[in-house]
mmCIF file of N, CA and C in Angstrom:
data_model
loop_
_atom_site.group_PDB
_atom_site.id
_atom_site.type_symbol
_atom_site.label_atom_id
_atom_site.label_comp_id
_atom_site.label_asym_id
_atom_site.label_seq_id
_atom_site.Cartn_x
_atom_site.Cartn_y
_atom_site.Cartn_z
ATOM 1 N N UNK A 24 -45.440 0.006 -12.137
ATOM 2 C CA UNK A 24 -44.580 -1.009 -11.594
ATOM 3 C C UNK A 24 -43.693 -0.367 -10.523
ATOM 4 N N UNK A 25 -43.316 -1.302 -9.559
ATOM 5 C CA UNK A 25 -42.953 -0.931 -8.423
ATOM 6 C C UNK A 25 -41.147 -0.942 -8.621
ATOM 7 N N UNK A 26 -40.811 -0.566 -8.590
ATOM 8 C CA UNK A 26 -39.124 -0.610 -8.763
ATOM 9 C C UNK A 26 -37.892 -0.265 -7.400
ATOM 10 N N UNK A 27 -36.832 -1.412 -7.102
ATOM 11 C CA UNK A 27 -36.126 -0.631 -6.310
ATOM 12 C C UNK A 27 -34.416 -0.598 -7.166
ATOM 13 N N UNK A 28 -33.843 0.827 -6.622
ATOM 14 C CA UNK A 28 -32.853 0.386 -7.739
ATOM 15 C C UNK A 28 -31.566 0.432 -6.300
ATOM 16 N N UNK A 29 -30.729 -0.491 -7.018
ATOM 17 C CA UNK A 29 -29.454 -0.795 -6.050
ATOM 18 C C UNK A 29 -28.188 0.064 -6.650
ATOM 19 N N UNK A 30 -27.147 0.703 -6.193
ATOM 20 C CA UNK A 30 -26.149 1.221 -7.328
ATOM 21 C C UNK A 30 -24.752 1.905 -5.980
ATOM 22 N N UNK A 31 -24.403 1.495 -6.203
ATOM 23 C CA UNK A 31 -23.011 1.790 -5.097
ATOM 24 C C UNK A 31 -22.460 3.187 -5.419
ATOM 25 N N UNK A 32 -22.496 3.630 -6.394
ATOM 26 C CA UNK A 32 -22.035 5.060 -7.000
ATOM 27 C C UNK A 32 -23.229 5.989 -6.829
ATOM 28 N N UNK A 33 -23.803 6.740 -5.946
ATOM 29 C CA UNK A 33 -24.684 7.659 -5.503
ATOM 30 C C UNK A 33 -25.318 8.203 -6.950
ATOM 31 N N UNK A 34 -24.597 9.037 -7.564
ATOM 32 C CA UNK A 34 -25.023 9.439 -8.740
ATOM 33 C C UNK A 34 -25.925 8.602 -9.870
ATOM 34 N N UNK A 35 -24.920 7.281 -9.893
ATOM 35 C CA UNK A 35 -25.473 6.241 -10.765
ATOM 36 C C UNK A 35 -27.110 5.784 -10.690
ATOM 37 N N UNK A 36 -27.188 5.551 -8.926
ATOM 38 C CA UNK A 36 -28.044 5.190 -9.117
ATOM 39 C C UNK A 36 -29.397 6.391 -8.783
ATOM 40 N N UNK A 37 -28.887 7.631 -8.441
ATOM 41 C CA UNK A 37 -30.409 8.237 -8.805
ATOM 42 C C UNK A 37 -30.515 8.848 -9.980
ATOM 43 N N UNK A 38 -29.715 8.882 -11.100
ATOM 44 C CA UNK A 38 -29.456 8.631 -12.591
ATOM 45 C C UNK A 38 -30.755 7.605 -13.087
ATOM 46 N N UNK A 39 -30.571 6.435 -12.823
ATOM 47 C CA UNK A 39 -31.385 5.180 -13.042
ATOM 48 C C UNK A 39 -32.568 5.381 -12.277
ATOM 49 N N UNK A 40 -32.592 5.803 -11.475
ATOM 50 C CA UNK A 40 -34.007 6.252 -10.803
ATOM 51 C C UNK A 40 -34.720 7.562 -11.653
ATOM 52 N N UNK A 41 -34.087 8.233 -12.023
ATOM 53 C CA UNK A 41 -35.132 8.977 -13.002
ATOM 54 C C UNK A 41 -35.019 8.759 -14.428
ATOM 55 N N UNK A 42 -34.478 7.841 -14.564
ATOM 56 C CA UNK A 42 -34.852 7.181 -15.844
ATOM 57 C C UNK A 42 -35.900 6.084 -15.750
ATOM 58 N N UNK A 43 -36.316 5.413 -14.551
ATOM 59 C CA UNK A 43 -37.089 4.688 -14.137
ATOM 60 C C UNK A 43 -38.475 5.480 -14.297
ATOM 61 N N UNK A 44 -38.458 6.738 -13.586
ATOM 62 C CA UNK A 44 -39.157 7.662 -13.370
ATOM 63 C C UNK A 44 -39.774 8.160 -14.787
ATOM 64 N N UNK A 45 -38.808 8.626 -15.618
ATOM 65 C CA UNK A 45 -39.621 9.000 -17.301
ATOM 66 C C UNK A 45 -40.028 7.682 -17.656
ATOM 67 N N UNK A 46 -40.027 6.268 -17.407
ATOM 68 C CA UNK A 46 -40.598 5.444 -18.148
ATOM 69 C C UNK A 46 -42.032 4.741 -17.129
ATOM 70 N N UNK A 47 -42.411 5.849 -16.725
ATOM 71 C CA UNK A 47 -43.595 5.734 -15.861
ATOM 72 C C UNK A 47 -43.572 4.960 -14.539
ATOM 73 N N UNK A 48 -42.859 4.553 -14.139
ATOM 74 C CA UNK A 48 -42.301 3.548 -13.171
ATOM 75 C C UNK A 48 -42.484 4.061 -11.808
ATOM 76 N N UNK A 49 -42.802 3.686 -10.577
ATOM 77 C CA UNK A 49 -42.502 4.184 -9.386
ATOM 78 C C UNK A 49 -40.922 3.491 -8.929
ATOM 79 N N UNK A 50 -40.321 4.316 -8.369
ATOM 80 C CA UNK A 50 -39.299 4.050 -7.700
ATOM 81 C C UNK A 50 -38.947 3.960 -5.867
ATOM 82 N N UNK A 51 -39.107 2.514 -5.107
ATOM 83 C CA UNK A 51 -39.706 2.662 -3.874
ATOM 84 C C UNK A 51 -38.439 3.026 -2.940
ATOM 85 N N UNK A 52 -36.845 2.526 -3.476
ATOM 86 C CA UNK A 52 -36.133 3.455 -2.910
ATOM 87 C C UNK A 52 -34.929 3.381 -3.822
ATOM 88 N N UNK A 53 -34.052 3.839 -3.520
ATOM 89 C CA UNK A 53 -32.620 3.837 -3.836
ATOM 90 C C UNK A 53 -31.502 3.971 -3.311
ATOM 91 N N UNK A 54 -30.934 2.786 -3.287
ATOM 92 C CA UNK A 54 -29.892 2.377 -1.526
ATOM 93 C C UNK A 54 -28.553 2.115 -2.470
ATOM 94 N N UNK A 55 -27.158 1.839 -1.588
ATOM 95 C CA UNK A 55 -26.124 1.866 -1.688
ATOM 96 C C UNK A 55 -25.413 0.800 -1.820
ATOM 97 N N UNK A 56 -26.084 -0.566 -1.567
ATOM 98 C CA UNK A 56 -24.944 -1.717 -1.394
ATOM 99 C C UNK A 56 -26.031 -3.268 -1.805
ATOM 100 N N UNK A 57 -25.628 -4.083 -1.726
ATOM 101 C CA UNK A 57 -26.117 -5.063 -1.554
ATOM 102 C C UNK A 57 -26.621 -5.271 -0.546
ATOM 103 N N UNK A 58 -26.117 -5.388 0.724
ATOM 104 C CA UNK A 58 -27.092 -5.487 1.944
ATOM 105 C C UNK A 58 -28.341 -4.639 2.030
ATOM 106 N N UNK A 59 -27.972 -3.508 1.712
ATOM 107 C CA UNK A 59 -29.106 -2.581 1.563
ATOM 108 C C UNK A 59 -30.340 -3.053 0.354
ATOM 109 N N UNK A 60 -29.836 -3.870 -0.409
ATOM 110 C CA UNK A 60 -30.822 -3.765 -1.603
ATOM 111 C C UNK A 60 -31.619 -5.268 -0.628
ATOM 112 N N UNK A 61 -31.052 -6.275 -0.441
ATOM 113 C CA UNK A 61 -31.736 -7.186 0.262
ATOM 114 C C UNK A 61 -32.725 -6.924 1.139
ATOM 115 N N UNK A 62 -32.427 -5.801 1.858
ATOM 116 C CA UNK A 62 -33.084 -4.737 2.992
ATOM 117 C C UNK A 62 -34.318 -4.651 2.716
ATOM 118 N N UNK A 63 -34.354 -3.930 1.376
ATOM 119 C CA UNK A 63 -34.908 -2.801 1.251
ATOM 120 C C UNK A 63 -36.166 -3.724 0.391
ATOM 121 N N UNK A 64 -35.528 -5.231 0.049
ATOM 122 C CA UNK A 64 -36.293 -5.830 -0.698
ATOM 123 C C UNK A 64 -37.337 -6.062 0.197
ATOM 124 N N UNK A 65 -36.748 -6.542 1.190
ATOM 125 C CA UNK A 65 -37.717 -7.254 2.378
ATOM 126 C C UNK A 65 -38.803 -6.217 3.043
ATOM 127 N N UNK A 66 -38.481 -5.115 2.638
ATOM 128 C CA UNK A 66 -39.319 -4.185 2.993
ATOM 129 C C UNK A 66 -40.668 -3.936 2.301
ATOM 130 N N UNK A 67 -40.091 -3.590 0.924
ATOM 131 C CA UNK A 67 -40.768 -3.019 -0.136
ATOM 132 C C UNK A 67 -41.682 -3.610 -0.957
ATOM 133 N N UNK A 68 -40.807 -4.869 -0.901
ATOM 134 C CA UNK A 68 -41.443 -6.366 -2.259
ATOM 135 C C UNK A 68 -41.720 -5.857 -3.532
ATOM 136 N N UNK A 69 -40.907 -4.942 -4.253
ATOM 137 C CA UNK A 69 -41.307 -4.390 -5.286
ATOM 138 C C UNK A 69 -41.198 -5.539 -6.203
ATOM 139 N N UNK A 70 -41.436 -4.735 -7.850
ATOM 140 C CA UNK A 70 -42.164 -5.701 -8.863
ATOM 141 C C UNK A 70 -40.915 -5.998 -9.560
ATOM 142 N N UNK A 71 -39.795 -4.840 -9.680
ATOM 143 C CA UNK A 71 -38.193 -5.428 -10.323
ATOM 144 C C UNK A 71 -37.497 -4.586 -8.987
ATOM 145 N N UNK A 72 -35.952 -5.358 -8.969
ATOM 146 C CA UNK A 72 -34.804 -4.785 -8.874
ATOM 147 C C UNK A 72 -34.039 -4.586 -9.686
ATOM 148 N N UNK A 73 -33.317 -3.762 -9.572
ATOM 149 C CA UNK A 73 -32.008 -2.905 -10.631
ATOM 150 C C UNK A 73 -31.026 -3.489 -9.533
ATOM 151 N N UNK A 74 -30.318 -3.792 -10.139
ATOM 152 C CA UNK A 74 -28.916 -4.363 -8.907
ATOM 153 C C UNK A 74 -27.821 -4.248 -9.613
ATOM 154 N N UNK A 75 -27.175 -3.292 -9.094
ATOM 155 C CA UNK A 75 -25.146 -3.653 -9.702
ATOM 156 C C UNK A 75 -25.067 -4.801 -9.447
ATOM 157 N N UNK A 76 -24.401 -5.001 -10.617
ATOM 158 C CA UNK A 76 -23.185 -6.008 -9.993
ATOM 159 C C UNK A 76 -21.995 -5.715 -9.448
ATOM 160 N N UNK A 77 -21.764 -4.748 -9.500
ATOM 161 C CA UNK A 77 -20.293 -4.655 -8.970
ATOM 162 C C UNK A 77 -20.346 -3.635 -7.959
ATOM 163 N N UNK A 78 -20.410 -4.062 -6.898
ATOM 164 C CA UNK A 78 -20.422 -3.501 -5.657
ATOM 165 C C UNK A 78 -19.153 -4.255 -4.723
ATOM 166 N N UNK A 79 -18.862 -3.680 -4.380
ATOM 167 C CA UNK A 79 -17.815 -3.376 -3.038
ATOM 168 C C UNK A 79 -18.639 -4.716 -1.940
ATOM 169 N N UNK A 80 -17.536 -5.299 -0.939
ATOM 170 C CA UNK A 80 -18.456 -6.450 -0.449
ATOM 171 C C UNK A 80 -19.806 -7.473 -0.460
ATOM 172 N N UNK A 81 -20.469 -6.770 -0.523
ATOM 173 C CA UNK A 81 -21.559 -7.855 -1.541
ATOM 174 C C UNK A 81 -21.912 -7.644 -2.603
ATOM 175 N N UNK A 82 -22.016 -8.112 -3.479
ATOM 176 C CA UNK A 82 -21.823 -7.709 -5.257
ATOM 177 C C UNK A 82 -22.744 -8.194 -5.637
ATOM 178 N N UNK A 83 -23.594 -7.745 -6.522
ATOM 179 C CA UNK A 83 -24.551 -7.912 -7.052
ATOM 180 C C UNK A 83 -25.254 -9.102 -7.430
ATOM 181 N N UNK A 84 -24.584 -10.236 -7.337
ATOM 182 C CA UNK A 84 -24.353 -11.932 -7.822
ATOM 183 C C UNK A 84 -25.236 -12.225 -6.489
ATOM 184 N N UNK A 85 -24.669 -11.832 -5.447
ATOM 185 C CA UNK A 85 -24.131 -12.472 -3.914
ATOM 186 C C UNK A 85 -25.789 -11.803 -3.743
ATOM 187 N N UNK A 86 -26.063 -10.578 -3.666
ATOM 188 C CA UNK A 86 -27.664 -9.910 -3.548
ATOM 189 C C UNK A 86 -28.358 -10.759 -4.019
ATOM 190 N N UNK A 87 -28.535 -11.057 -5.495
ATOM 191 C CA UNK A 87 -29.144 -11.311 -6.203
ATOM 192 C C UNK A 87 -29.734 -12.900 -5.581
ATOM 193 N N UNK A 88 -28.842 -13.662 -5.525
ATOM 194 C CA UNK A 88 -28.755 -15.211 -5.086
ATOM 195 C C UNK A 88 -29.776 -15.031 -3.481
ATOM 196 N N UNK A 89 -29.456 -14.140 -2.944
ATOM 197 C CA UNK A 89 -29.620 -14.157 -1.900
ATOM 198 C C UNK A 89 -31.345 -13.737 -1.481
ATOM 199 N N UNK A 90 -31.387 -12.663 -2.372
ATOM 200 C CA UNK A 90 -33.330 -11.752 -2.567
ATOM 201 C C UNK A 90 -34.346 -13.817 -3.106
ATOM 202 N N UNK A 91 -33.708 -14.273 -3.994
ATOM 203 C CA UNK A 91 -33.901 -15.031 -4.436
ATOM 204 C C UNK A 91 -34.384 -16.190 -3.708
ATOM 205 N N UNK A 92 -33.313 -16.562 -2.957
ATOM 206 C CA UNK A 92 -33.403 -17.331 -1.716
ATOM 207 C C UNK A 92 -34.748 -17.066 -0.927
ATOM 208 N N UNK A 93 -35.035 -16.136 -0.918
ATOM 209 C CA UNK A 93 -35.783 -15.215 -0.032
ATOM 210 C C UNK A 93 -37.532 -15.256 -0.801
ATOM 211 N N UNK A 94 -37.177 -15.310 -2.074
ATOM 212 C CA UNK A 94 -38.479 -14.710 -2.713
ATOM 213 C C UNK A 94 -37.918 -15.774 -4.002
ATOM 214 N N UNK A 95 -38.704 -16.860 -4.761
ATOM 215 C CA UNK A 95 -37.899 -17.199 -5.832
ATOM 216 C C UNK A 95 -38.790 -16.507 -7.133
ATOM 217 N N UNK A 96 -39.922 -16.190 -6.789
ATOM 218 C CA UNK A 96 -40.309 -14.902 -7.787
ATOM 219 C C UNK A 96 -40.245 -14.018 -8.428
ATOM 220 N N UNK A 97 -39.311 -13.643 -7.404
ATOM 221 C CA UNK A 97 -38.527 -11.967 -7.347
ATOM 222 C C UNK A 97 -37.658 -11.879 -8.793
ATOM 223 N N UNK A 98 -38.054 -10.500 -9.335
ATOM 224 C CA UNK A 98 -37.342 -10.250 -10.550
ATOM 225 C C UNK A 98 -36.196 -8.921 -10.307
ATOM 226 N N UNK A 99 -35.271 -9.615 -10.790
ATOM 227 C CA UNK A 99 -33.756 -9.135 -10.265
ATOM 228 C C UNK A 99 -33.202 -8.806 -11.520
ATOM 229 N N UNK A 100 -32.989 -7.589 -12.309
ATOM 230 C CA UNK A 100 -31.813 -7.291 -13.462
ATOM 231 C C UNK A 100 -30.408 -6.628 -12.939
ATOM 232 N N UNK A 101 -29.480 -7.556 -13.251
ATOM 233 C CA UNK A 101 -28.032 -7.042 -13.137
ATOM 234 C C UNK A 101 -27.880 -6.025 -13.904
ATOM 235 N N UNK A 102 -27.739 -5.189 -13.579
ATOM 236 C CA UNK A 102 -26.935 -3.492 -14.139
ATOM 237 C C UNK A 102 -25.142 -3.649 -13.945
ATOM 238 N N UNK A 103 -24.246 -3.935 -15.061
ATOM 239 C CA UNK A 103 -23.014 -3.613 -14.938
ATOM 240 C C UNK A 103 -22.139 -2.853 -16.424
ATOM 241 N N UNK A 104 -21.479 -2.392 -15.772
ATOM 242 C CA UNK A 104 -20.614 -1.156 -16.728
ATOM 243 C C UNK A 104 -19.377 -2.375 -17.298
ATOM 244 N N UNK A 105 -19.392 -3.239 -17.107
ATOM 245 C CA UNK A 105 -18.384 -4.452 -17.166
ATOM 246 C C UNK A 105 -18.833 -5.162 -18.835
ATOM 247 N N UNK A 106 -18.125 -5.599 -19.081
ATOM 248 C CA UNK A 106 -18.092 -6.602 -20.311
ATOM 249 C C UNK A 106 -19.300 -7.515 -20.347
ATOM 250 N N UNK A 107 -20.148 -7.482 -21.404
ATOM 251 C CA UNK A 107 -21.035 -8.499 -22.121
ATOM 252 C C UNK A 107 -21.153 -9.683 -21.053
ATOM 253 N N UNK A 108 -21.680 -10.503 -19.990
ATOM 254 C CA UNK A 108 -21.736 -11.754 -19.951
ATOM 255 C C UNK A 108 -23.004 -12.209 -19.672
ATOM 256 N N UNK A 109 -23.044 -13.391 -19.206
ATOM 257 C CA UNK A 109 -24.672 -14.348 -19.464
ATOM 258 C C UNK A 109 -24.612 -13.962 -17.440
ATOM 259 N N UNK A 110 -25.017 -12.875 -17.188
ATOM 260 C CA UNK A 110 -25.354 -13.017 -15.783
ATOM 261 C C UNK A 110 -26.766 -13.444 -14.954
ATOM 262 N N UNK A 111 -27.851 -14.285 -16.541
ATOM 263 C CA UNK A 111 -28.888 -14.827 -15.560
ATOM 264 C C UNK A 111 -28.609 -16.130 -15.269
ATOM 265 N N UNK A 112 -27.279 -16.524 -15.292
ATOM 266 C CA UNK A 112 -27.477 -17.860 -14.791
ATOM 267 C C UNK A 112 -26.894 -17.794 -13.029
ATOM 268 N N UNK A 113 -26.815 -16.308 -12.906
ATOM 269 C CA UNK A 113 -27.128 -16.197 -11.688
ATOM 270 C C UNK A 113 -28.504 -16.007 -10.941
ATOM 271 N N UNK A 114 -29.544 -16.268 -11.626
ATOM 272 C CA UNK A 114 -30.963 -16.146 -11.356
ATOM 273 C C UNK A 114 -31.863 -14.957 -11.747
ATOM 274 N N UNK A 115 -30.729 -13.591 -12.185
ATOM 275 C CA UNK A 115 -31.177 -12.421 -12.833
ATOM 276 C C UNK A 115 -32.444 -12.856 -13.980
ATOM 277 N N UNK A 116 -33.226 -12.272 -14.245
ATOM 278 C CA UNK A 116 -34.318 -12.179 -15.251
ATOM 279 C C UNK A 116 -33.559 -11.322 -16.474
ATOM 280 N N UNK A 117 -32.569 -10.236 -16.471
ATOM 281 C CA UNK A 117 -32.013 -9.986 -17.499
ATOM 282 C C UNK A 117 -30.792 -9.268 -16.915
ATOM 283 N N UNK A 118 -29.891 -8.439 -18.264
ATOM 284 C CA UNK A 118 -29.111 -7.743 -18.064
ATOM 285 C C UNK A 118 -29.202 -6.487 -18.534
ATOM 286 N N UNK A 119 -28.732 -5.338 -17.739
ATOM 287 C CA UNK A 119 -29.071 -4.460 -18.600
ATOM 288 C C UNK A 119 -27.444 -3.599 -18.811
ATOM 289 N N UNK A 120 -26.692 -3.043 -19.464
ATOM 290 C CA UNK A 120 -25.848 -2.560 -19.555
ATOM 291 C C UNK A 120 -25.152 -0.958 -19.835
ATOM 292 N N UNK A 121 -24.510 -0.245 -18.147
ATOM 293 C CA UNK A 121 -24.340 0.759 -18.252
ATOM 294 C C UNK A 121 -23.388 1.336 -19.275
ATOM 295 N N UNK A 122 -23.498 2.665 -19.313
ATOM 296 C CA UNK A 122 -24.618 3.507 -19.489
ATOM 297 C C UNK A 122 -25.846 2.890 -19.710
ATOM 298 N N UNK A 123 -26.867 2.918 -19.115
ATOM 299 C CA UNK A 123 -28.503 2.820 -19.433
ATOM 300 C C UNK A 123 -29.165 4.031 -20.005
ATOM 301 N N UNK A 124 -29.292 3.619 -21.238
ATOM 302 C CA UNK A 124 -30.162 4.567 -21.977
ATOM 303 C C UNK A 124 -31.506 4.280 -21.560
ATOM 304 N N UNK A 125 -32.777 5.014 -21.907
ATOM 305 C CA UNK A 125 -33.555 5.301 -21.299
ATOM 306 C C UNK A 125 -34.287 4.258 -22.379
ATOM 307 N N UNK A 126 -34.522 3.818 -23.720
ATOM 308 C CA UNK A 126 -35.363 3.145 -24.920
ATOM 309 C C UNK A 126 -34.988 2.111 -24.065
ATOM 310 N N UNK A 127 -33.541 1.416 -23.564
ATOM 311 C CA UNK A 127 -33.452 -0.127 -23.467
ATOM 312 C C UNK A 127 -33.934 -0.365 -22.462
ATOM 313 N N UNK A 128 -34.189 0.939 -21.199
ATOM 314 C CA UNK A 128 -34.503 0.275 -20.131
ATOM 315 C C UNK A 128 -36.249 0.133 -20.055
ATOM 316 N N UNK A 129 -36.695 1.152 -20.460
ATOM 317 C CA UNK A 129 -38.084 1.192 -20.905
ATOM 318 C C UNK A 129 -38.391 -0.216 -21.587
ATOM 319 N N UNK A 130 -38.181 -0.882 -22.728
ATOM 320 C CA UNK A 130 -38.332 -1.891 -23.291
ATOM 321 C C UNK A 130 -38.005 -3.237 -21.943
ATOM 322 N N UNK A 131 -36.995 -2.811 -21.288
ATOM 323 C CA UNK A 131 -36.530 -4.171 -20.114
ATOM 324 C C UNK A 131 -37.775 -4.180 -19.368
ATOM 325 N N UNK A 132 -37.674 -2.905 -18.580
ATOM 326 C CA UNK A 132 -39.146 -2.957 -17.876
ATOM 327 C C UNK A 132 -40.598 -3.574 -18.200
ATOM 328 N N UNK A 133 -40.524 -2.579 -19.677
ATOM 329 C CA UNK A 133 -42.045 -3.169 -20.573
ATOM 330 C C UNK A 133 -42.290 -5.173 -20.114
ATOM 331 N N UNK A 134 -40.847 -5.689 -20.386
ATOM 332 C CA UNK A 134 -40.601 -7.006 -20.878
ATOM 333 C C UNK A 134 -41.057 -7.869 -19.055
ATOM 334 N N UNK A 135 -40.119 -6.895 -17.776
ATOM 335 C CA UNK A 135 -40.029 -7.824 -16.905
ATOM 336 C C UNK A 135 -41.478 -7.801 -16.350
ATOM 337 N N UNK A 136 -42.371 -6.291 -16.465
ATOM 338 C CA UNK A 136 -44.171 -6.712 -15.986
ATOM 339 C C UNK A 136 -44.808 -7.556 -16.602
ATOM 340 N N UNK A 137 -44.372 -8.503 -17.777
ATOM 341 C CA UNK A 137 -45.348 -9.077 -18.456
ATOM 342 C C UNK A 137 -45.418 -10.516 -17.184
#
């Protein structure tokens, strides 16, 4: 599976990229912002996105709505370090919640290729 991961904190997100990576996954890039993840969507067309939500000017909601717009196919999981909420009724396919351990994200993945 084709994966791009979004993450405003440099570390964070090539963290999540090789955790992507041990769960057999290709990873097609790993960018900095929301604009960038929209970017990079339009580029790549991978099979999931990893998207913060909480990014600095466009936030992960605002991406998300937007890839969507774009692709209504497109499978989008919100990644936030923030409190428990129902963020697919922003169109996300799931949530996944940082720290990302490597079992939950493996199992998310397993779940979003079906």
């Amino acid at each position: 599976m084709r994966v791009l991961v979004a993450d405003d904190q440099k570390g964070v997100g090539t963290t999540i990229a090789e955790l992507v990576r041990a769960c057999n996954h290709e990873v097609v890039e790993v960018v900095g912002s929301g604009v960038e993840a929209i970017q990079a969507y339009q580029r790549h067309h991978p099979d999931v996105v990893l998207l913060d939500y909480n990014m600095p000017r466009l936030n992960g909601a605002t991406a998300c709505r937007n890839i969507l717009a774009r692709d209504a196919n497109a499978r989008v999981v919100l990644v936030s370090g923030g409190p428990q909420q129902n963020l697919t009724d922003i169109g996300a396919v799931a949530m996944l919640t940082k720290p990302v351990n490597l079992e939950d994200l493996n199992a998310l993945l397993t779940r979003a290729a079906a």
